[in-house]
N, CA and C atoms as an extended XYZ file, in Angstrom:
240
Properties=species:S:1:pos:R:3:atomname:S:1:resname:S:1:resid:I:1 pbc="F F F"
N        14.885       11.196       25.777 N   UNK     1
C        13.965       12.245       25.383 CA  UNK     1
C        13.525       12.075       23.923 C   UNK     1
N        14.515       11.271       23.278 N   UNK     2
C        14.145       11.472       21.726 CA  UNK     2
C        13.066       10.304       21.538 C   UNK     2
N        13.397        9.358       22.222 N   UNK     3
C        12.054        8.019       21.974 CA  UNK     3
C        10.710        8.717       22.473 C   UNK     3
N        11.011        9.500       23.380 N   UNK     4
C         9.743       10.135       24.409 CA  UNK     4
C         9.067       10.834       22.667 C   UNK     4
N         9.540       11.892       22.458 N   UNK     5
C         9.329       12.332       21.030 CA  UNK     5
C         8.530       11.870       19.972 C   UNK     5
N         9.338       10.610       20.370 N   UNK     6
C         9.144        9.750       18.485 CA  UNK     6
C         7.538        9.184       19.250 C   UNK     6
N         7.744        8.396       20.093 N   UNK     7
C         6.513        7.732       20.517 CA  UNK     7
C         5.345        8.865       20.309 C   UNK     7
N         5.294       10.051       21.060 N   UNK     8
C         3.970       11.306       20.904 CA  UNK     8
C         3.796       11.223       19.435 C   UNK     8
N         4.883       11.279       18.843 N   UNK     9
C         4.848       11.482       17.279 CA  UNK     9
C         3.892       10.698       16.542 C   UNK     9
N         4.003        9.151       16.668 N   UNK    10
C         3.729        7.996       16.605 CA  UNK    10
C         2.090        7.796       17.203 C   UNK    10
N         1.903        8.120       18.789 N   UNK    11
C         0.214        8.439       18.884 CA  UNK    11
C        -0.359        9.422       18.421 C   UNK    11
N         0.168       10.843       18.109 N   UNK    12
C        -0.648       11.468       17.550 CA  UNK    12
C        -0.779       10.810       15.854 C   UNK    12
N         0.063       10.386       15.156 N   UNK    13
C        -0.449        9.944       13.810 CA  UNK    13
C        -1.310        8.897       14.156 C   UNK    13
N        -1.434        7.716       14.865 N   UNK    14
C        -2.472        6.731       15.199 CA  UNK    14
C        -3.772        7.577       15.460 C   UNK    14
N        -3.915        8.498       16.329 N   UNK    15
C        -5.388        9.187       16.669 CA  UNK    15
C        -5.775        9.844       15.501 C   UNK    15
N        -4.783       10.460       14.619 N   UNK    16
C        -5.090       11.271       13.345 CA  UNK    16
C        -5.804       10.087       12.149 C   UNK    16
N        -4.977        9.145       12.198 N   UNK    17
C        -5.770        7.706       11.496 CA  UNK    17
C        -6.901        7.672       11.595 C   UNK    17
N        -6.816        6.885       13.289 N   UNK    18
C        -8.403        6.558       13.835 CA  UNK    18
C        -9.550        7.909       13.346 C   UNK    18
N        -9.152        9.033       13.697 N   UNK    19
C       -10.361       10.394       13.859 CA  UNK    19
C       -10.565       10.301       11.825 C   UNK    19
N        -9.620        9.817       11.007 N   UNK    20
C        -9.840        9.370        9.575 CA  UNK    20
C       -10.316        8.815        9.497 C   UNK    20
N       -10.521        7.557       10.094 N   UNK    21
C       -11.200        5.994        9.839 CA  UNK    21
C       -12.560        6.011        9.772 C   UNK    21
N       -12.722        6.724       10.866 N   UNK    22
C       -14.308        7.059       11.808 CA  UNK    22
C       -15.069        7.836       10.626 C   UNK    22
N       -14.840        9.038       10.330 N   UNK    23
C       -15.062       10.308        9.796 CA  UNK    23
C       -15.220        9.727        7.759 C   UNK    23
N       -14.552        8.420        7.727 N   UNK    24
C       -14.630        8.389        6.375 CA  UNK    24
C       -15.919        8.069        5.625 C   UNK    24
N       -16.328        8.342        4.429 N   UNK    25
C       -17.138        7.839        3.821 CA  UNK    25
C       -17.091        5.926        3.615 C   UNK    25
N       -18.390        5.163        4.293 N   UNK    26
C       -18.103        3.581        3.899 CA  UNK    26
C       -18.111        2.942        2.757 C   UNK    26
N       -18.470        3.410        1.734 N   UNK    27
C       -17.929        3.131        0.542 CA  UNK    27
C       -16.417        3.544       -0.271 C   UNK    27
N       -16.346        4.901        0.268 N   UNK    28
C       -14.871        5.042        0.035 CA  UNK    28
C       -13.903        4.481        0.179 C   UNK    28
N       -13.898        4.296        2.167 N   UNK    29
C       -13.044        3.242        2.651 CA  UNK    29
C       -12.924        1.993        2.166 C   UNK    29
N       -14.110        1.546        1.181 N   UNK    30
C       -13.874        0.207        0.911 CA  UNK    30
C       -13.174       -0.124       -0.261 C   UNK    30
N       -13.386        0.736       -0.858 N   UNK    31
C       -12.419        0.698       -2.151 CA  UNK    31
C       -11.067        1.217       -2.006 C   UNK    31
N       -10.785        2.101       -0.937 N   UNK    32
C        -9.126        2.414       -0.380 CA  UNK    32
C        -8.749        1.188       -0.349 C   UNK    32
N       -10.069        0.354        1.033 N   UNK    33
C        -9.358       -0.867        1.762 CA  UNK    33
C        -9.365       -2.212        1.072 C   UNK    33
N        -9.812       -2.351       -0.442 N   UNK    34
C        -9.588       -3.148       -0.842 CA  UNK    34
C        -8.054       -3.068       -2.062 C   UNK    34
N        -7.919       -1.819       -2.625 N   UNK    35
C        -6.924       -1.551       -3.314 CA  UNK    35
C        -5.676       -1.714       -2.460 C   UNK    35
N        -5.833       -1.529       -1.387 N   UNK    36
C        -4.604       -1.437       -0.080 CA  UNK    36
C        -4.360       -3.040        0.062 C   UNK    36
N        -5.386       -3.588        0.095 N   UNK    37
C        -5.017       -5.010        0.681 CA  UNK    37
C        -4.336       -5.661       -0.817 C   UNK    37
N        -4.859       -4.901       -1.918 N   UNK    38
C        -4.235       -6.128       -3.477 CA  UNK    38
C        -2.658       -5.393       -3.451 C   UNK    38
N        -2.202       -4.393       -3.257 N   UNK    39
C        -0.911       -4.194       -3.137 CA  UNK    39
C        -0.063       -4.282       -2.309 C   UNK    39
N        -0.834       -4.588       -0.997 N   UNK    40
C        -0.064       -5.253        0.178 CA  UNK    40
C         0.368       -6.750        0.012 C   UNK    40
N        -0.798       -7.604       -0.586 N   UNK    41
C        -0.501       -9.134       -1.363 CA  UNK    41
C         0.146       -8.907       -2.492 C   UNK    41
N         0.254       -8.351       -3.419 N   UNK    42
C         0.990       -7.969       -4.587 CA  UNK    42
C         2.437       -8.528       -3.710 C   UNK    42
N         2.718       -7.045       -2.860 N   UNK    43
C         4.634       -6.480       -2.240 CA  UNK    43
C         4.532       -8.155       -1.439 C   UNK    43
N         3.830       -8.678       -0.724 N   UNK    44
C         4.055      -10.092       -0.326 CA  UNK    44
C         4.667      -10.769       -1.020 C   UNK    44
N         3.946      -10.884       -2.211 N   UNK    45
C         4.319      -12.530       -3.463 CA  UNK    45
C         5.468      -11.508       -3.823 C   UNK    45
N         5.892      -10.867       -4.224 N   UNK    46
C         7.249      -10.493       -4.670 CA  UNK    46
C         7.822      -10.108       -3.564 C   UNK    46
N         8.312       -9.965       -2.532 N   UNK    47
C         8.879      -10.758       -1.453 CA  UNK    47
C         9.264      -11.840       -1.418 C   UNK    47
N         8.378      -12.450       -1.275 N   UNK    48
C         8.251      -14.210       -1.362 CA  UNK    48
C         9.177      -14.265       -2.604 C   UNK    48
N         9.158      -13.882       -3.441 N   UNK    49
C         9.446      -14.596       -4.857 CA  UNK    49
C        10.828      -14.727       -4.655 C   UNK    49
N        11.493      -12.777       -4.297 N   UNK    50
C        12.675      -12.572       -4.390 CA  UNK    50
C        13.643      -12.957       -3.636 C   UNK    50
N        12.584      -13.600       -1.928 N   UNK    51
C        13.605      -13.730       -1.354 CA  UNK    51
C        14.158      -15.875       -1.875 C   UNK    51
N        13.109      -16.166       -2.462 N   UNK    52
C        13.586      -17.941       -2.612 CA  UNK    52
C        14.253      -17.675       -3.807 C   UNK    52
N        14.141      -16.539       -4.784 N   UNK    53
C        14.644      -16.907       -5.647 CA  UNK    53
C        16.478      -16.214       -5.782 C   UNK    53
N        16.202      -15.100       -5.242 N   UNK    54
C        17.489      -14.599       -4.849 CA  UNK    54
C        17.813      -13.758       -5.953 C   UNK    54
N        17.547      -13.205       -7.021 N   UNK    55
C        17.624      -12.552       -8.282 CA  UNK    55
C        16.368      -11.392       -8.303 C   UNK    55
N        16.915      -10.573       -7.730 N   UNK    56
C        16.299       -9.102       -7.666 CA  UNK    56
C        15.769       -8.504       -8.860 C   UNK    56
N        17.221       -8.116       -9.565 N   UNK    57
C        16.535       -7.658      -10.984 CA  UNK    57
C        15.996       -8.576      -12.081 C   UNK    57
N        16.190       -9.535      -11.939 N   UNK    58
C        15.251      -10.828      -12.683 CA  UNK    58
C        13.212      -10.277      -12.791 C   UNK    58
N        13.224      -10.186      -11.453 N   UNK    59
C        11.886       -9.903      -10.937 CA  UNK    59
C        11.310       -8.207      -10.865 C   UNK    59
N        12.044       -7.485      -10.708 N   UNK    60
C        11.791       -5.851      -10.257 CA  UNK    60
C        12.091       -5.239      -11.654 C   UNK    60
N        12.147       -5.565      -13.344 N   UNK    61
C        12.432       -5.197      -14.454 CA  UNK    61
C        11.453       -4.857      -15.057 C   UNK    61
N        10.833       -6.465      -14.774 N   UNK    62
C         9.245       -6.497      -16.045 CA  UNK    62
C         8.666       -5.384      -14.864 C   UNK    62
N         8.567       -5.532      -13.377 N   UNK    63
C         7.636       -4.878      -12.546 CA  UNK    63
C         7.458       -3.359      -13.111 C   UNK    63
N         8.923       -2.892      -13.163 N   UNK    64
C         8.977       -1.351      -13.783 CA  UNK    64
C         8.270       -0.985      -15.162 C   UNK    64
N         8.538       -2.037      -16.113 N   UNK    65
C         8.059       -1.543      -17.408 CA  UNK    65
C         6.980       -1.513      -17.115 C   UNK    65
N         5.975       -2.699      -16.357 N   UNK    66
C         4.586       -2.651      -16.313 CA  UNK    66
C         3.928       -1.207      -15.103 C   UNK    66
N         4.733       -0.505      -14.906 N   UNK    67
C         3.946        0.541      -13.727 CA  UNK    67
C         2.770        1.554      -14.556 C   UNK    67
N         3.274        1.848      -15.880 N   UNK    68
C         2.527        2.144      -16.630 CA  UNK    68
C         1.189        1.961      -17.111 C   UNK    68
N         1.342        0.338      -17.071 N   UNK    69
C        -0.143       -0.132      -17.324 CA  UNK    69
C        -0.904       -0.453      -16.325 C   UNK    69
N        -0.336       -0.473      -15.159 N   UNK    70
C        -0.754       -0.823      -13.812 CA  UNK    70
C        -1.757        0.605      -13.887 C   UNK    70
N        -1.271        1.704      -13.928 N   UNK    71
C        -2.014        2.949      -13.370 CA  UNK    71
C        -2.908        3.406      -14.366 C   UNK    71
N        -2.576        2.897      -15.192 N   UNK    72
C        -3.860        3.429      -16.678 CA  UNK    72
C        -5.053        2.141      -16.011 C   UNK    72
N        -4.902        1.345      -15.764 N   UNK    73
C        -5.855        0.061      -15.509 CA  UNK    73
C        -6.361        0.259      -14.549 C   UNK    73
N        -5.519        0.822      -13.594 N   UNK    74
C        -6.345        1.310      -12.361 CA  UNK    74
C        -7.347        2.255      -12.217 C   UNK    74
N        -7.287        3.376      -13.154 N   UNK    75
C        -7.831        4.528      -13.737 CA  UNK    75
C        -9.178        4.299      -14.734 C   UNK    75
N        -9.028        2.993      -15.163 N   UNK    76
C       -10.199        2.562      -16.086 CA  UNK    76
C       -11.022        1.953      -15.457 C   UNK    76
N       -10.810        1.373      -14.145 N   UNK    77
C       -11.660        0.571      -13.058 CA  UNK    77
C       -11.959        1.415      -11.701 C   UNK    77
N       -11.885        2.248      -11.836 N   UNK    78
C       -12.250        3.205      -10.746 CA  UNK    78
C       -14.051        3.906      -10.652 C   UNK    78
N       -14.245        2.880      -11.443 N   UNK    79
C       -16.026        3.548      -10.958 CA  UNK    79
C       -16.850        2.419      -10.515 C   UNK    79
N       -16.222        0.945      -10.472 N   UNK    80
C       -16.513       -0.224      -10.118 CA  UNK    80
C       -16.609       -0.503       -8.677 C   UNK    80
C-alpha cells in the first residue's frame, strides 16, 4: 500500500511539472533551463573529480568559500 502511495505521489508531482512546463513563459524557461543545466554539469565535474580523486574536503572547501560569489554573480547576470 505504501509504494501504491509513493507512486500517486510521484504522478501527481510529474503532471504538476508537465501542467508547469506547458503554462510557462518561453523565455523564462530558458533561462531556468539553461542555469539548471550549468549546475547540473557543475555537480557532474565535481563528482567526477571527487570520486577519482578520493579527497572530499580537498575539493568541497574552496566550493564553500566561493558560494558567496557564485550568487552575487549570478545576481549581476540576470538580465542577460
Amino acid at each position: 500500500m505504501l509504494y501504491l502511495l509513493g507512486g500517486l505521489a510521484i504522478l501527481c508531482g510529474l503532471i504538476l511539472l508537465g501542467y508547469l512546463f506547458v503554462n510557462a513563459e518561453p523565455a523564462r524557461l530558458a533561462r531556468r533551463l539553461k542555469w539548471i543545466g550549468i549546475g547540473v554539469g557543475a555537480a557532474v565535474l565535481i563528482a567526477l573529480l571527487v570520486l577519482t580523486e578520493g579527497r572530499i574536503a580537498f575539493w568541497v572547501a574552496p566550493l564553500l568559500a566561493l558560494l558567496p560569489v557564485l550568487r552575487r554573480t549570478r545576481t549581476m547576470f540576470t538580465g542577460f
